[in-house]
Amino acid sequence: MNANDLYESFQGVDDDTLLRSEAKKNGGRRFAWIGYAAAACLVLGASMFGLSRLAKKPAETQEAALPTEQSAAVPTEDARRVVTGENGGLNEFVPSTGQRYLLPDLEQAIRAPENDGCLFDVEVRIWNYAEVEAFVESEWAKVTDKQNDPAILHYNEEYDYWLDNIYEPTEADLKAQENNKGREAEYFAAYWAENYPQEEQEAYSAAMEAAKEARRAYDASTAPEALKPLRDAAAARLLTKLAEAGFDIGQEEKDGVIINYLHGLLTREQIEGFPVGDCGAFILWYGYNGAADE
Amino acid sequence: MTDERIIELYFSRDEEALRETSLKYGGYCFSVAESILADPGESEECVNSTWFRAWNSIPPARPKVLKLFLARITRSLAFDRYRNLSAKKRGGGEIALVLDELSECVGEGSAADEAELNELKEAVGRFVRQLPERERAVLVRRCFYTESISSIAERYGIAGSSVMTALSRARKKLGNYLMKEGFINERK
């Protein structure tokens, strides 16, 4: 990965964040615009939704057998219309734990009066399980614990002192700093090796090695493949919970390591009330290709 | 004309959609392209390509916010164009500075493949959402819109040094986050 990739990846910033960043200064209170912009977004979103209902594009439909288990919200006819749809691009969204996000077009379709009582053929992408997130955080805490070793903190303090009181940069050094290519850390390492007691240097080296080892352990324990069993277990629990609540939904076999893909025929109420207590869910039409933004 | 109406024109394959889009968002898209390309002729071509791409994307896409849908397309096209320009023609410009700043986070690795890039987009989206307000706003203006430090300072009514400090903090956090998420091993 390089700087070009990182620059390109800012395409992944969500619409709300981009909209908020468009606001300009507002009187004396700096950044007070954030709240106003958020409110404006809500109003805009609500009005867009209202208008788009007036211009509803008919969704494709087909007949399908009822799911075997029924929730209280599911009507009792033998067969019901199944609504399918096509996903557009540029709607990628990563919900955090406890967040449920519906594709705007799907949201319109489930609320359209002509689709009352229908089933919707949807895919639900599940990720950011609270349990997995907590595990990753606890693993990361082990790394920071090592990084905060007194020997490392001492080194950092000495480095700061050297930077402020001893270091005398040349013109070339200052120029390099402006271009983010400063070599201060390198200079201090040499100064440290030359001027500090052997025992301090050894303690620092040992602490740094332990921190690197902790980091390697973290990389191994939190690699997508390593976390997969934890994610799958969480997904299995969620599926059991959904089945008990009458959701006709199962896990889709895809090559996702980080995301669990579910597919099923859900009612409007089930989609709107999809239980996302300990995970994040992105609900979209089944058959999403997800590649339309390039 | 409202965005909803313009989008309906796209859906009914009415070419009026292109005229209305150009009228409403031509200037905006031009500024997005120009901040990357710093060449009015190239930027104009890029904006024209944006309309073509939008026409081919809607439907099936139904943008939630048309302006941002177009901004993303323009940004992507302009950056592709920038990379294809010869080094001499690229010149310095704001984009060169932004890329240099970002290289501080990731070093000089080889280009990511498409799958990695998609994962990276998701990760950057998540990262930006969790930043404090000021850092989030200035980072987005700098790295998505490629705005200059002075423009960002003017936009938010803060000092240029405050913008640089916020950017520096955000980049440092981004580097740490990318390490934590396994995208990079060690920062340079």
Coordinates of C-alpha atoms in Angstrom, one line a residue:
Chain A
M1 CA 0.0 0.0 0.0
N2 CA 1.2 3.5 -0.8
A3 CA 0.1 7.1 -0.4
N4 CA -1.9 6.9 -3.7
D5 CA -3.9 4.0 -2.3
L6 CA -4.5 5.9 0.9
Y7 CA -5.6 9.0 -0.9
E8 CA -8.0 6.9 -3.1
S9 CA -9.4 5.2 0.0
F10 CA -10.9 8.4 1.3
Q11 CA -13.6 7.6 -1.2
G12 CA -14.8 5.4 1.7
V13 CA -15.7 8.4 3.8
D14 CA -19.5 8.4 4.3
D15 CA -21.9 11.0 3.0
D16 CA -22.8 12.4 6.4
T17 CA -19.2 13.2 7.2
L18 CA -18.6 14.8 3.8
L19 CA -21.8 16.9 4.2
R20 CA -20.7 18.1 7.6
S21 CA -17.3 19.1 6.4
E22 CA -18.9 21.3 3.8
A23 CA -20.3 23.7 6.5
K24 CA -18.5 27.0 6.9
K25 CA -17.6 29.0 9.9
N26 CA -20.5 30.2 12.0
G27 CA -20.0 33.4 13.9
G28 CA -17.8 33.2 16.9
R29 CA -18.2 29.6 18.0
R30 CA -15.9 27.5 16.0
F31 CA -17.3 24.2 14.9
A32 CA -20.7 25.0 16.3
W33 CA -21.9 24.3 12.7
I34 CA -21.6 20.6 13.3
G35 CA -24.9 20.4 15.2
Y36 CA -26.7 22.6 12.8
A37 CA -25.4 20.7 9.8
A38 CA -26.5 17.4 11.4
A39 CA -30.0 18.8 11.9
A40 CA -30.1 20.1 8.3
C41 CA -29.1 16.6 7.1
L42 CA -32.0 15.1 9.0
V43 CA -34.4 17.6 7.5
L44 CA -33.0 17.1 4.1
G45 CA -33.1 13.3 4.4
A46 CA -36.7 13.4 5.6
S47 CA -37.8 15.7 2.7
M48 CA -35.9 13.5 0.2
F49 CA -37.6 10.4 1.5
G50 CA -41.1 12.1 1.2
L51 CA -40.4 13.2 -2.3
S52 CA -39.0 9.9 -3.4
R53 CA -42.1 8.2 -2.3
L54 CA -44.1 10.3 -4.7
A55 CA -41.9 9.2 -7.5
K56 CA -41.7 5.5 -6.6
K57 CA -40.4 3.2 -9.3
P58 CA -42.3 -0.1 -9.2
A59 CA -40.3 -3.0 -7.9
E60 CA -40.1 -6.3 -9.5
T61 CA -42.2 -9.0 -7.9
Q62 CA -42.8 -12.7 -8.0
E63 CA -44.8 -15.3 -6.1
A64 CA -43.1 -17.5 -3.5
A65 CA -44.0 -20.0 -0.8
L66 CA -44.3 -18.8 2.7
P67 CA -41.4 -19.4 5.1
T68 CA -42.1 -22.3 7.5
E69 CA -41.8 -20.3 10.7
Q70 CA -44.1 -17.3 11.2
S71 CA -43.7 -14.3 13.5
A72 CA -46.7 -12.4 14.7
A73 CA -46.0 -9.8 12.1
V74 CA -46.3 -12.3 9.2
P75 CA -49.7 -12.7 7.6
T76 CA -51.2 -16.1 7.1
E77 CA -51.9 -16.4 3.4
D78 CA -50.4 -19.4 1.6
A79 CA -48.4 -17.4 -0.8
R80 CA -47.3 -13.8 -0.8
R81 CA -45.7 -11.5 -3.3
V82 CA -41.9 -11.3 -3.0
V83 CA -40.4 -8.0 -3.9
T84 CA -36.9 -7.9 -5.4
G85 CA -34.8 -5.0 -6.3
E86 CA -31.6 -3.9 -7.8
N87 CA -28.9 -2.2 -5.8
G88 CA -27.1 0.8 -7.1
G89 CA -23.5 1.8 -6.5
L90 CA -22.0 4.2 -4.0
N91 CA -24.0 3.0 -1.2
E92 CA -21.3 1.1 0.7
F93 CA -21.7 1.7 4.4
V94 CA -20.1 0.1 7.4
P95 CA -22.4 0.2 10.4
S96 CA -20.9 0.1 13.8
T97 CA -22.1 -2.1 16.6
G98 CA -25.8 -1.5 17.3
Q99 CA -26.3 0.3 14.0
R100 CA -28.7 -0.8 11.3
Y101 CA -28.5 0.7 7.9
L102 CA -31.0 0.2 5.1
L103 CA -30.2 0.9 1.4
P104 CA -32.3 3.9 0.5
D105 CA -34.0 2.2 -2.4
L106 CA -35.0 -0.8 -0.2
E107 CA -36.3 1.6 2.5
Q108 CA -38.5 3.2 -0.1
A109 CA -39.8 -0.1 -1.3
I110 CA -40.7 -1.5 2.1
R111 CA -42.7 1.6 2.9
A112 CA -44.5 1.8 -0.3
P113 CA -48.3 1.2 0.2
E114 CA -48.4 -1.2 -2.8
N115 CA -46.0 -3.4 -1.0
D116 CA -48.0 -3.9 2.1
G117 CA -47.9 -7.5 3.3
C118 CA -45.1 -8.4 0.9
L119 CA -41.9 -10.3 1.5
F120 CA -38.6 -8.7 0.5
D121 CA -35.7 -10.6 -0.9
V122 CA -32.8 -9.2 1.0
E123 CA -29.2 -9.7 2.0
V124 CA -28.0 -8.7 5.4
R125 CA -24.4 -8.0 6.0
I126 CA -23.4 -8.5 9.5
W127 CA -20.1 -7.2 11.1
N128 CA -18.6 -5.3 13.9
Y129 CA -19.9 -7.8 16.5
A130 CA -19.5 -6.3 20.0
E131 CA -17.8 -9.5 21.2
V132 CA -15.2 -9.5 18.4
E133 CA -14.6 -5.8 18.8
A134 CA -14.1 -6.3 22.6
F135 CA -11.7 -9.1 21.9
V136 CA -9.7 -7.0 19.4
E137 CA -9.6 -4.1 21.9
S138 CA -8.4 -6.4 24.7
E139 CA -5.6 -7.8 22.4
W140 CA -4.6 -4.2 21.5
A141 CA -4.5 -3.3 25.2
K142 CA -1.8 -5.9 25.6
V143 CA 0.3 -4.1 23.0
T144 CA -0.2 -0.7 24.5
D145 CA 0.7 -2.2 27.9
K146 CA 4.1 -3.2 26.5
Q147 CA 4.5 0.1 24.7
N148 CA 4.0 1.9 28.0
D149 CA 6.8 0.1 29.7
P150 CA 8.7 2.5 32.0
A151 CA 11.9 2.0 30.0
I152 CA 10.2 3.1 26.8
L153 CA 8.5 6.0 28.4
H154 CA 11.8 7.1 29.8
Y155 CA 13.4 6.9 26.4
N156 CA 10.5 9.0 25.0
E157 CA 10.9 11.6 27.7
E158 CA 14.6 11.9 27.1
Y159 CA 13.9 12.2 23.4
D160 CA 11.5 15.1 23.9
Y161 CA 14.0 16.8 26.2
W162 CA 16.8 16.4 23.6
L163 CA 14.5 17.7 20.9
D164 CA 13.6 20.8 22.9
N165 CA 16.9 21.6 24.5
I166 CA 19.8 20.0 22.8
Y167 CA 19.1 19.3 19.2
E168 CA 20.3 22.0 16.8
P169 CA 18.9 21.3 13.4
T170 CA 20.7 22.5 10.3
E171 CA 18.9 24.3 7.5
A172 CA 18.8 21.0 5.6
D173 CA 17.2 19.3 8.6
L174 CA 14.5 22.0 8.8
K175 CA 13.9 21.6 5.1
A176 CA 13.6 17.9 5.6
Q177 CA 11.1 18.3 8.5
E178 CA 8.9 20.5 6.3
N179 CA 8.8 17.7 3.8
N180 CA 8.0 15.1 6.5
K181 CA 11.4 13.6 6.0
G182 CA 13.1 14.7 9.2
R183 CA 15.8 12.4 10.7
E184 CA 15.5 13.5 14.3
A185 CA 14.6 10.0 15.6
E186 CA 17.7 8.6 13.9
Y187 CA 19.9 11.4 15.4
F188 CA 18.5 10.8 18.9
A189 CA 19.1 7.1 18.6
A190 CA 22.8 7.7 18.0
Y191 CA 22.9 10.3 20.8
W192 CA 21.2 7.8 23.2
A193 CA 23.6 5.0 22.3
E194 CA 26.6 7.3 23.0
N195 CA 25.5 9.1 26.1
Y196 CA 23.2 7.0 28.3
P197 CA 24.1 4.3 30.8
Q198 CA 24.4 0.7 29.5
E199 CA 21.7 -0.6 31.9
E200 CA 19.1 2.0 30.6
Q201 CA 19.9 1.1 27.0
E202 CA 19.5 -2.6 27.7
A203 CA 16.2 -2.0 29.6
Y204 CA 15.0 0.0 26.6
S205 CA 16.1 -2.6 24.1
A206 CA 14.4 -5.4 26.0
A207 CA 11.2 -3.4 26.4
M208 CA 11.1 -2.6 22.7
E209 CA 11.6 -6.2 21.8
A210 CA 8.8 -7.2 24.1
A211 CA 6.6 -4.5 22.6
K212 CA 7.4 -5.8 19.1
E213 CA 6.6 -9.3 20.2
A214 CA 3.3 -8.2 21.6
R215 CA 2.6 -6.5 18.3
R216 CA 3.3 -9.7 16.4
A217 CA 1.1 -11.6 18.7
Y218 CA -1.7 -9.1 18.2
D219 CA -1.3 -9.3 14.4
A220 CA -1.6 -13.1 14.6
S221 CA -4.6 -13.2 17.1
T222 CA -6.6 -10.5 15.2
A223 CA -5.9 -11.5 11.6
P224 CA -9.3 -12.0 9.8
E225 CA -8.8 -15.7 9.6
A226 CA -8.0 -15.9 13.3
L227 CA -11.2 -14.0 14.2
K228 CA -13.4 -15.9 11.8
P229 CA -14.4 -18.6 14.4
L230 CA -15.4 -15.9 16.8
R231 CA -17.4 -14.1 14.1
D232 CA -19.0 -17.3 13.0
A233 CA -20.0 -18.2 16.5
A234 CA -21.6 -14.8 17.0
A235 CA -23.3 -15.2 13.6
A236 CA -24.7 -18.6 14.7
R237 CA -26.1 -17.1 17.9
L238 CA -27.7 -14.3 15.9
L239 CA -29.2 -16.8 13.5
T240 CA -30.7 -18.9 16.3
K241 CA -32.2 -15.7 17.8
L242 CA -33.6 -14.7 14.4
A243 CA -35.1 -18.2 13.8
E244 CA -36.7 -18.1 17.2
A245 CA -38.3 -14.8 16.3
G246 CA -39.6 -16.2 13.1
F247 CA -37.2 -14.7 10.6
D248 CA -36.8 -16.8 7.4
I249 CA -33.1 -16.2 6.9
G250 CA -29.9 -18.2 6.7
Q251 CA -26.2 -17.7 6.2
E252 CA -25.1 -17.2 2.7
E253 CA -21.9 -19.1 1.7
K254 CA -19.6 -16.4 0.4
D255 CA -15.9 -15.8 0.7
G256 CA -16.3 -13.2 3.4
V257 CA -14.0 -13.5 6.3
I258 CA -14.9 -10.3 8.1
I259 CA -18.5 -10.0 7.1
N260 CA -21.2 -12.7 7.6
Y261 CA -23.7 -12.6 4.7
L262 CA -27.3 -13.6 5.5
H263 CA -30.1 -14.0 2.9
G264 CA -33.8 -14.4 3.4
L265 CA -37.3 -13.2 2.7
L266 CA -38.3 -10.7 5.3
T267 CA -41.3 -8.6 6.1
R268 CA -41.3 -4.9 6.3
E269 CA -41.5 -5.1 10.1
Q270 CA -38.7 -7.6 10.3
I271 CA -36.4 -5.4 8.2
E272 CA -37.3 -2.2 10.2
G273 CA -36.9 -4.0 13.5
F274 CA -33.9 -6.2 12.5
P275 CA -32.2 -6.9 15.9
V276 CA -28.7 -5.5 15.9
G277 CA -28.0 -5.3 19.6
D278 CA -24.5 -6.6 19.5
C279 CA -23.5 -6.2 15.9
G280 CA -23.9 -3.9 12.9
A281 CA -26.2 -4.7 10.0
F282 CA -26.4 -3.3 6.5
I283 CA -29.6 -4.5 4.8
L284 CA -29.8 -4.4 1.0
W285 CA -31.4 -6.1 -1.9
Y286 CA -30.2 -9.7 -2.5
G287 CA -27.8 -10.0 -5.4
Y288 CA -25.7 -6.9 -4.6
N289 CA -22.7 -6.5 -6.8
G290 CA -21.1 -3.6 -4.9
A291 CA -18.8 -2.5 -7.6
A292 CA -20.6 0.3 -9.2
D293 CA -18.7 3.2 -7.8
E294 CA -15.6 2.9 -10.0
Chain B
M1 CA -34.5 21.8 -10.0
T2 CA -34.4 19.5 -7.0
D3 CA -31.9 16.6 -6.8
E4 CA -34.9 14.1 -6.6
R5 CA -36.3 15.5 -9.8
I6 CA -32.9 15.3 -11.6
I7 CA -32.5 11.7 -10.4
E8 CA -35.9 10.8 -11.8
L9 CA -34.8 12.3 -15.2
Y10 CA -31.8 9.9 -15.1
F11 CA -34.2 7.1 -14.3
S12 CA -36.5 8.0 -17.2
R13 CA -33.3 8.2 -19.4
D14 CA -34.1 11.9 -20.2
E15 CA -30.9 13.7 -21.4
E16 CA -32.2 16.8 -19.7
A17 CA -30.8 15.2 -16.6
L18 CA -27.3 15.9 -17.9
R19 CA -28.0 19.6 -18.6
E20 CA -29.6 20.1 -15.2
T21 CA -26.7 18.3 -13.5
S22 CA -24.2 20.4 -15.3
L23 CA -26.1 23.6 -14.4
K24 CA -26.4 22.8 -10.8
Y25 CA -23.1 21.0 -10.1
G26 CA -20.8 22.0 -12.9
G27 CA -18.9 24.5 -10.8
Y28 CA -18.7 22.3 -7.8
C29 CA -17.4 19.3 -9.7
F30 CA -14.9 21.6 -11.5
S31 CA -13.5 22.8 -8.2
V32 CA -13.1 19.2 -7.0
A33 CA -11.2 18.3 -10.2
E34 CA -9.2 21.5 -10.3
S35 CA -7.9 21.0 -6.7
I36 CA -6.4 17.8 -7.9
L37 CA -5.3 18.6 -11.4
A38 CA -4.6 22.3 -11.2
D39 CA -5.2 22.5 -14.9
P40 CA -8.5 24.1 -16.1
G41 CA -8.5 22.2 -19.5
E42 CA -7.9 18.9 -17.8
S43 CA -10.4 19.7 -15.1
E44 CA -13.1 20.6 -17.7
E45 CA -12.6 17.3 -19.5
C46 CA -12.8 15.5 -16.2
V47 CA -16.1 17.1 -15.4
N48 CA -17.5 16.1 -18.8
S49 CA -16.4 12.6 -18.1
T50 CA -18.2 12.8 -14.8
W51 CA -21.6 13.4 -16.5
F52 CA -20.9 10.4 -18.8
R53 CA -20.1 8.2 -15.8
A54 CA -23.2 9.4 -13.9
W55 CA -25.4 8.7 -16.9
N56 CA -24.1 5.2 -17.0
S57 CA -24.4 4.6 -13.3
I58 CA -27.9 6.0 -12.6
P59 CA -29.8 3.7 -12.8
P60 CA -29.2 1.3 -11.2
A61 CA -27.6 3.6 -8.6
R62 CA -30.0 5.9 -6.8
P63 CA -27.7 8.4 -5.1
K64 CA -28.6 9.4 -1.6
V65 CA -26.9 12.7 -2.0
L66 CA -26.4 13.6 -5.7
K67 CA -23.8 16.2 -5.1
L68 CA -21.5 13.8 -3.2
F69 CA -22.2 11.0 -5.7
L70 CA -20.8 13.4 -8.4
A71 CA -18.0 14.5 -6.2
R72 CA -16.8 11.0 -5.7
I73 CA -16.9 10.3 -9.4
T74 CA -15.1 13.5 -10.2
R75 CA -12.4 12.9 -7.6
S76 CA -11.8 9.4 -8.8
L77 CA -11.6 10.4 -12.4
A78 CA -9.4 13.4 -11.6
F79 CA -7.0 11.3 -9.6
D80 CA -6.8 8.7 -12.3
R81 CA -6.0 11.5 -14.8
Y82 CA -3.4 12.9 -12.4
R83 CA -1.6 9.6 -12.2
N84 CA -1.6 9.2 -15.9
L85 CA -0.1 12.7 -16.5
S86 CA 3.7 12.8 -17.0
A87 CA 5.6 13.8 -13.8
K88 CA 6.6 17.0 -15.5
K89 CA 3.0 18.0 -16.3
R90 CA 1.8 17.1 -12.9
G91 CA 3.8 19.8 -11.3
G92 CA 3.5 20.4 -7.6
G93 CA 0.1 21.5 -6.7
E94 CA -1.9 20.7 -3.6
I95 CA -2.3 17.0 -4.4
A96 CA 1.4 16.5 -4.4
L97 CA 1.6 17.9 -0.9
V98 CA -1.4 15.8 0.3
L99 CA 0.2 12.6 -1.1
D100 CA 3.5 13.5 0.6
E101 CA 1.7 14.0 3.9
L102 CA -0.1 10.7 3.5
S103 CA 3.2 8.9 2.7
E104 CA 4.1 9.8 6.2
C105 CA 1.4 7.3 7.3
V106 CA 2.1 4.4 4.9
G107 CA 5.6 4.8 3.6
E108 CA 6.5 3.7 0.0
G109 CA 4.8 0.3 -0.3
S110 CA 3.7 -1.3 -3.6
A111 CA 0.2 -0.5 -4.9
A112 CA -2.7 -2.3 -3.3
D113 CA -4.8 -4.7 -5.3
E114 CA -8.5 -4.1 -5.7
A115 CA -9.6 -6.2 -2.8
E116 CA -7.1 -4.5 -0.4
L117 CA -8.2 -1.2 -1.7
N118 CA -11.9 -2.0 -0.9
E119 CA -11.0 -3.1 2.6
L120 CA -8.9 0.1 3.0
K121 CA -11.8 2.3 1.9
E122 CA -14.0 0.7 4.6
A123 CA -11.3 1.0 7.2
V124 CA -10.7 4.7 6.4
G125 CA -14.4 5.3 6.5
R126 CA -14.6 3.8 10.0
F127 CA -11.5 5.6 11.1
V128 CA -12.7 9.0 10.0
R129 CA -16.0 8.6 11.8
Q130 CA -14.3 8.0 15.1
L131 CA -12.1 11.1 15.0
P132 CA -12.9 14.2 17.1
E133 CA -14.9 16.8 15.1
R134 CA -12.1 19.2 14.2
E135 CA -9.7 16.5 13.2
R136 CA -12.4 14.8 11.2
A137 CA -13.4 17.9 9.3
V138 CA -9.9 19.1 8.4
L139 CA -8.8 15.6 7.4
V140 CA -11.7 15.2 5.1
R141 CA -11.2 18.7 3.6
R142 CA -7.5 17.9 3.1
C143 CA -7.6 14.3 1.9
F144 CA -11.0 14.0 0.2
Y145 CA -11.4 17.5 -1.3
T146 CA -7.6 18.2 -1.5
E147 CA -8.1 21.7 -0.1
S148 CA -5.1 23.9 0.8
I149 CA -4.4 24.6 4.4
S150 CA -5.3 28.3 4.0
S151 CA -8.7 27.3 2.4
I152 CA -9.5 25.0 5.3
A153 CA -8.4 27.7 7.8
E154 CA -10.7 30.2 6.1
R155 CA -13.6 27.8 5.8
Y156 CA -13.6 27.1 9.6
G157 CA -12.4 30.4 10.8
I158 CA -9.3 29.0 12.5
A159 CA -5.6 29.6 12.2
G160 CA -3.5 27.8 9.6
S161 CA -1.3 26.4 12.4
S162 CA -4.4 24.9 14.1
V163 CA -5.3 23.2 10.8
M164 CA -1.8 21.8 10.5
T165 CA -1.8 20.6 14.1
A166 CA -5.1 18.9 13.7
L167 CA -4.0 17.3 10.4
S168 CA -0.7 16.1 12.0
R169 CA -2.6 14.5 14.9
A170 CA -5.1 12.9 12.6
R171 CA -2.4 11.5 10.3
K172 CA -0.6 10.1 13.3
K173 CA -3.8 8.4 14.5
L174 CA -4.4 7.2 11.0
G175 CA -1.0 5.6 10.8
N176 CA -1.5 3.9 14.1
Y177 CA -5.0 2.8 13.1
L178 CA -3.7 1.3 9.8
M179 CA -1.0 -0.6 11.8
K180 CA -3.6 -1.8 14.3
E181 CA -5.8 -3.0 11.4
G182 CA -2.9 -4.8 9.8
F183 CA -2.7 -2.7 6.6
I184 CA 0.9 -1.7 7.3
N185 CA 3.6 -3.2 9.5
E186 CA 5.7 -0.3 10.5
R187 CA 5.6 3.3 9.7
K188 CA 8.7 4.9 8.3

